[in-house]
MMTF fields as JSON, N, C-alpha, C and O atoms, coordinates in Angstrom:
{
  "mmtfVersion": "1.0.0",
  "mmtfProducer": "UNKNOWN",
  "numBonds": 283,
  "numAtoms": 284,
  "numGroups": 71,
  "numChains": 1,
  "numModels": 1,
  "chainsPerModel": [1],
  "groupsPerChain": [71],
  "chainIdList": ["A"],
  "bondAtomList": [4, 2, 8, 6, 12, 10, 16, 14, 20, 18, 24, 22, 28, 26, 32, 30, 36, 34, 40, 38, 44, 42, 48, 46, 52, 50, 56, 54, 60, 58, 64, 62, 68, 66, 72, 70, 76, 74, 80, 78, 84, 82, 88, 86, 92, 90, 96, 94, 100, 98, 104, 102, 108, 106, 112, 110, 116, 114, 120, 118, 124, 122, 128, 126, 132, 130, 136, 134, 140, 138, 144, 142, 148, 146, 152, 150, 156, 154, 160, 158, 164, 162, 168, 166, 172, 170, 176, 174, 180, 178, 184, 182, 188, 186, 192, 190, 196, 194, 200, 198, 204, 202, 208, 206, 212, 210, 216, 214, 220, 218, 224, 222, 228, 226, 232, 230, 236, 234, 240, 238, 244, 242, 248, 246, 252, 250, 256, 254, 260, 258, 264, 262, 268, 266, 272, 270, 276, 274, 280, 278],
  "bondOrderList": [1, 1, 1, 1, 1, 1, 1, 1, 1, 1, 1, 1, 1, 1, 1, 1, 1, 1, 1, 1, 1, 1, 1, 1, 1, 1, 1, 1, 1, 1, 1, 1, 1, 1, 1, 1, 1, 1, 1, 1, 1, 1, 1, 1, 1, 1, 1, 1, 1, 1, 1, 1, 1, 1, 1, 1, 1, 1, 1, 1, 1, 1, 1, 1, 1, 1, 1, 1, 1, 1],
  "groupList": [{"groupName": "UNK", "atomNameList": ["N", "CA", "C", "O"], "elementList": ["N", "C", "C", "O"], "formalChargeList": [0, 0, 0, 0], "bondAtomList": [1, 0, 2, 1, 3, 2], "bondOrderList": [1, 1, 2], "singleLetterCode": "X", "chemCompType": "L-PEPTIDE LINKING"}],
  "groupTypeList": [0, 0, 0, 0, 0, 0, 0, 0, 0, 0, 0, 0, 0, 0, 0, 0, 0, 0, 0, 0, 0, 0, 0, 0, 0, 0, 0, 0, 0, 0, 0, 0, 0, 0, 0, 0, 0, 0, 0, 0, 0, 0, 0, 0, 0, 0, 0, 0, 0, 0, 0, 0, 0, 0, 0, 0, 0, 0, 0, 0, 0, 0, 0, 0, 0, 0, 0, 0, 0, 0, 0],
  "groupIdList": [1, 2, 3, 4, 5, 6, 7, 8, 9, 10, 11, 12, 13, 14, 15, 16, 17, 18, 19, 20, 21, 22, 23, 24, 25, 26, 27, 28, 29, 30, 31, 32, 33, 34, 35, 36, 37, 38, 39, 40, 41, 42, 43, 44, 45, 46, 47, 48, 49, 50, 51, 52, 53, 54, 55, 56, 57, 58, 59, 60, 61, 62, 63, 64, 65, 66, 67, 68, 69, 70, 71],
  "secStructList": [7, 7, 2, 2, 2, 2, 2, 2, 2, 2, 2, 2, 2, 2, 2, 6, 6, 1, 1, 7, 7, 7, 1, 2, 2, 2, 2, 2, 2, 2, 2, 2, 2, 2, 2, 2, 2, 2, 2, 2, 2, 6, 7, 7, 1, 1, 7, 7, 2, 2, 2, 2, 6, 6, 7, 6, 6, 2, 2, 2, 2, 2, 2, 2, 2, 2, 2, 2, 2, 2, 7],
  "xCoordList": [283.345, 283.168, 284.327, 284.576, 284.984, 286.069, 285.055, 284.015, 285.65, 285.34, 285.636, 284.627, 286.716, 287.515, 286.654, 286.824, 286.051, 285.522, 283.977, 283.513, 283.382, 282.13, 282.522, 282.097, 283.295, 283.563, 284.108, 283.875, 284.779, 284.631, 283.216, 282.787, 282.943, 281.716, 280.617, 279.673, 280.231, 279.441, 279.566, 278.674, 281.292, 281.494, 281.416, 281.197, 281.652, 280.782, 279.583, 279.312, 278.514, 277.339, 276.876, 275.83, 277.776, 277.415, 277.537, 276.744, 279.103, 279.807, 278.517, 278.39, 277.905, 277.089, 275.676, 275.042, 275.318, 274.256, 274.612, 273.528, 275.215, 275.454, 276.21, 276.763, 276.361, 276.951, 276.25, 275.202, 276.252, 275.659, 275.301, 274.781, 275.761, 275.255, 273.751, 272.808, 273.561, 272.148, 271.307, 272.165, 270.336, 269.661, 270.148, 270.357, 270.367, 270.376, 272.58, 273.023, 273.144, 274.23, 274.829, 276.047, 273.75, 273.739, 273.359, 274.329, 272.229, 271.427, 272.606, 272.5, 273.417, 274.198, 275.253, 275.259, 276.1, 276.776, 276.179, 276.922, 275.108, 274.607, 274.586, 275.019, 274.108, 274.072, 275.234, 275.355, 276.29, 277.44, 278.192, 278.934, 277.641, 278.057, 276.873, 277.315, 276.33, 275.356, 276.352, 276.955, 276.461, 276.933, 278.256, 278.384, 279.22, 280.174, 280.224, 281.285, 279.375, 278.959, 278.541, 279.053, 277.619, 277.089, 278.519, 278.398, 279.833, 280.272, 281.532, 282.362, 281.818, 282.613, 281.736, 282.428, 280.972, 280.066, 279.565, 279.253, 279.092, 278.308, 277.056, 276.397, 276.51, 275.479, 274.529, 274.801, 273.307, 272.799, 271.75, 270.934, 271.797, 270.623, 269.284, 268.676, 268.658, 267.602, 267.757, 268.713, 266.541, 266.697, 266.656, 265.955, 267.464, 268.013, 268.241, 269.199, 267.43, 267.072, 268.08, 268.916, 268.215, 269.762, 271.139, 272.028, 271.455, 272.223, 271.592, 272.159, 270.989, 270.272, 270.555, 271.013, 270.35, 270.412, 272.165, 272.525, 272.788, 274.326, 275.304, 276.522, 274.181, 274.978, 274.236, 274.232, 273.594, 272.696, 273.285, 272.459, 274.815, 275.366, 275.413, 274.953, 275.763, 275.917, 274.074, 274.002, 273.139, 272.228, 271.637, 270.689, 271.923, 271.274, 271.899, 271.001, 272.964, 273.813, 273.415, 272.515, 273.689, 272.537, 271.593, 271.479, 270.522, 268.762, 268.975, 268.47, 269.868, 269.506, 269.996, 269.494, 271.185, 271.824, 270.604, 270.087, 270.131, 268.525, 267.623, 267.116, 267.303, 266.316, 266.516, 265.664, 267.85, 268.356, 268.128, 266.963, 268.21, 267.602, 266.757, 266.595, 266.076, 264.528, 263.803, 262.929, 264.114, 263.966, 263.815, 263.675],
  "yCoordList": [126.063, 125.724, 124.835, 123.688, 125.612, 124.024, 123.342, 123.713, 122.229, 121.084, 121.411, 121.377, 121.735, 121.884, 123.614, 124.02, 124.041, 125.241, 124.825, 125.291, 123.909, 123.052, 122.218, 122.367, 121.582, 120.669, 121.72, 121.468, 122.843, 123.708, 124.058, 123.742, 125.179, 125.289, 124.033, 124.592, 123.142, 122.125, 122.047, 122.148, 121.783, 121.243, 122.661, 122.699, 123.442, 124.61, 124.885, 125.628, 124.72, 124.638, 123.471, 123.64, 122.116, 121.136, 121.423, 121.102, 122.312, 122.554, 123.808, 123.905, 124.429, 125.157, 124.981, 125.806, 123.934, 123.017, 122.262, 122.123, 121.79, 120.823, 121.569, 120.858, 123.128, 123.684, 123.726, 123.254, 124.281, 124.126, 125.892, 125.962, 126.923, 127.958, 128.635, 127.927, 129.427, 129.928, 130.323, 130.395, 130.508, 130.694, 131.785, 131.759, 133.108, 134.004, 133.977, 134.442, 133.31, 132.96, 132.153, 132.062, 131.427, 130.306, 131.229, 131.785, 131.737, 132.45, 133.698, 133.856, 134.329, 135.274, 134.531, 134.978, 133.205, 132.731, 131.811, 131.338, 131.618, 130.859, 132.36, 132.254, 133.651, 134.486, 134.969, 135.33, 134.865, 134.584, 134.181, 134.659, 132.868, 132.224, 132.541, 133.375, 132.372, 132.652, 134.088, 133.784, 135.041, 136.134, 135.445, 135.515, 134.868, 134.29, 133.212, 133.095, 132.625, 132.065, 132.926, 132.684, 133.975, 134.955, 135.779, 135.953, 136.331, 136.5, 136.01, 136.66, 134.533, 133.362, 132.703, 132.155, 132.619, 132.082, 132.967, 132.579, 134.148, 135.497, 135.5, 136.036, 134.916, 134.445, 135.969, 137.107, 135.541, 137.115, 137.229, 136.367, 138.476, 138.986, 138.328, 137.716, 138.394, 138.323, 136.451, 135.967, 135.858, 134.656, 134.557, 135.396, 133.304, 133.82, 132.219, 131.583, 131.793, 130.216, 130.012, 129.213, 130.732, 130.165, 130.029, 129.379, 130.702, 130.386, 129.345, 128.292, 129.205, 127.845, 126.667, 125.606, 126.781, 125.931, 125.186, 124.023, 126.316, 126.157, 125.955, 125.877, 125.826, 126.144, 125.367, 125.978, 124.101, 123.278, 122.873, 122.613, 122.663, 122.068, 123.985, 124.434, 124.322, 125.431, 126.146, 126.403, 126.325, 126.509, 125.782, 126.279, 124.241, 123.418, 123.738, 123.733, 124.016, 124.072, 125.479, 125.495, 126.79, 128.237, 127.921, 128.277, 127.073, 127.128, 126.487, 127.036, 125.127, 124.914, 125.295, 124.879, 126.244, 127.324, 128.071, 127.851, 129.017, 129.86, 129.269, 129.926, 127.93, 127.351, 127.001, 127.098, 126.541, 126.7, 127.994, 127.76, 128.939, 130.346, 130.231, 130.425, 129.993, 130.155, 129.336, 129.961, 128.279, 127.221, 128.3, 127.874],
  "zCoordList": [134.839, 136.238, 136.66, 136.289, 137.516, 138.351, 139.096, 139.64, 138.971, 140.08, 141.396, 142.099, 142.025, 142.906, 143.776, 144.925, 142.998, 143.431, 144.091, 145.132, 143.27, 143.371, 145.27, 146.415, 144.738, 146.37, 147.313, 148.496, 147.077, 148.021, 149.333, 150.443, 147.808, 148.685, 148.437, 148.995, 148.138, 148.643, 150.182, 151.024, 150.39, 151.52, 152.799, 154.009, 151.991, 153.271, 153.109, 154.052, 152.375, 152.635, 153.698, 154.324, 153.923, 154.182, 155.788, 156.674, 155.915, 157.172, 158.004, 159.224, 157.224, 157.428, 157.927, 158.584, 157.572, 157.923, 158.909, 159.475, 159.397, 160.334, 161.399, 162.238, 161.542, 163.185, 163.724, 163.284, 165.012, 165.647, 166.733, 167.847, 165.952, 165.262, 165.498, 165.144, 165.84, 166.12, 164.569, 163.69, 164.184, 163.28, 162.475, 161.262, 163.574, 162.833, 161.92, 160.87, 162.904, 162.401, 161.363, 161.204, 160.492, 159.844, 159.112, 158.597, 158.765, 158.211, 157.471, 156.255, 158.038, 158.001, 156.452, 155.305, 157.044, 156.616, 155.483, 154.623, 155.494, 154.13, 153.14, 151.993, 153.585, 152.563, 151.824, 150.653, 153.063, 152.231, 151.183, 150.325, 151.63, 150.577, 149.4, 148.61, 149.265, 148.429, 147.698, 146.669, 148.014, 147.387, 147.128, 145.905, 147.586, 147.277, 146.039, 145.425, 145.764, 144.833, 143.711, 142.618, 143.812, 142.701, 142.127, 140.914, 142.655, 142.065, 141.821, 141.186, 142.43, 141.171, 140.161, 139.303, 140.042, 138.806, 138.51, 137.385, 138.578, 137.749, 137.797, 136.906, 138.824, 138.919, 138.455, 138.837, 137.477, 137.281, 137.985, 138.309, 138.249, 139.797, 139.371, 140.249, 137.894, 138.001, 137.261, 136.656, 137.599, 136.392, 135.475, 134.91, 134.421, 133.381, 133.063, 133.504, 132.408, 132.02, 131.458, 131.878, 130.331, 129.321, 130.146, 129.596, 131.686, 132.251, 133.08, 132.789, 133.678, 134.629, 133.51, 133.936, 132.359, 131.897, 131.381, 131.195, 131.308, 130.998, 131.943, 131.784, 133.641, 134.39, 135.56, 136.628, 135.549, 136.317, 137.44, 138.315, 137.871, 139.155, 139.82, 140.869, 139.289, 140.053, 140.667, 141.869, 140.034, 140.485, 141.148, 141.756, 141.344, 141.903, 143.099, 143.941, 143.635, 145.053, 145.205, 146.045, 144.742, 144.795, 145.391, 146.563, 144.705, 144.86, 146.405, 147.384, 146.517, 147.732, 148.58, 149.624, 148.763, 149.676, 150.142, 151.238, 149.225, 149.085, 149.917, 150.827, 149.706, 150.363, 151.773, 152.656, 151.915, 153.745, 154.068, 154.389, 154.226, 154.221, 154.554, 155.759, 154.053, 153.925, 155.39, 155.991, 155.777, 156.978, 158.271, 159.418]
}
């Protein structure tokens, strides 16, 4: 994992949360990233503990990408 890839998108998840953006436009661009994330980290489609577990900053910023979604 870079660091530098981490403060990336952190900081567009963050930029993403805080526009001012209609629902369904946020919504669009969080999935984005979300897929943007799944394939720089490899994220695997289904869950997969031994990676959650090898790979905790990155799923923790995933899960809560996912969960803005979800709102």
């Amino acid at each position: 994992m870079v660091v530098d890839d981490m403060l990336v998108l952190t900081n567009r998840f963050k930029e993403i949360n805080e526009s001012k953006s209609t629902e369904h436009i946020k919504s669009a661009r969080l999935a984005n990233l979300m897929t943007d994330m799944e394939q720089i980290y490899r994220i695997p489609m289904f869950r997969d503990e031994d990676y959650n577990a090898k790979n905790p900053h990155v799923m923790q910023l995933y899960w809560a990408v996912s969960e803005a979604r979800a709102l």
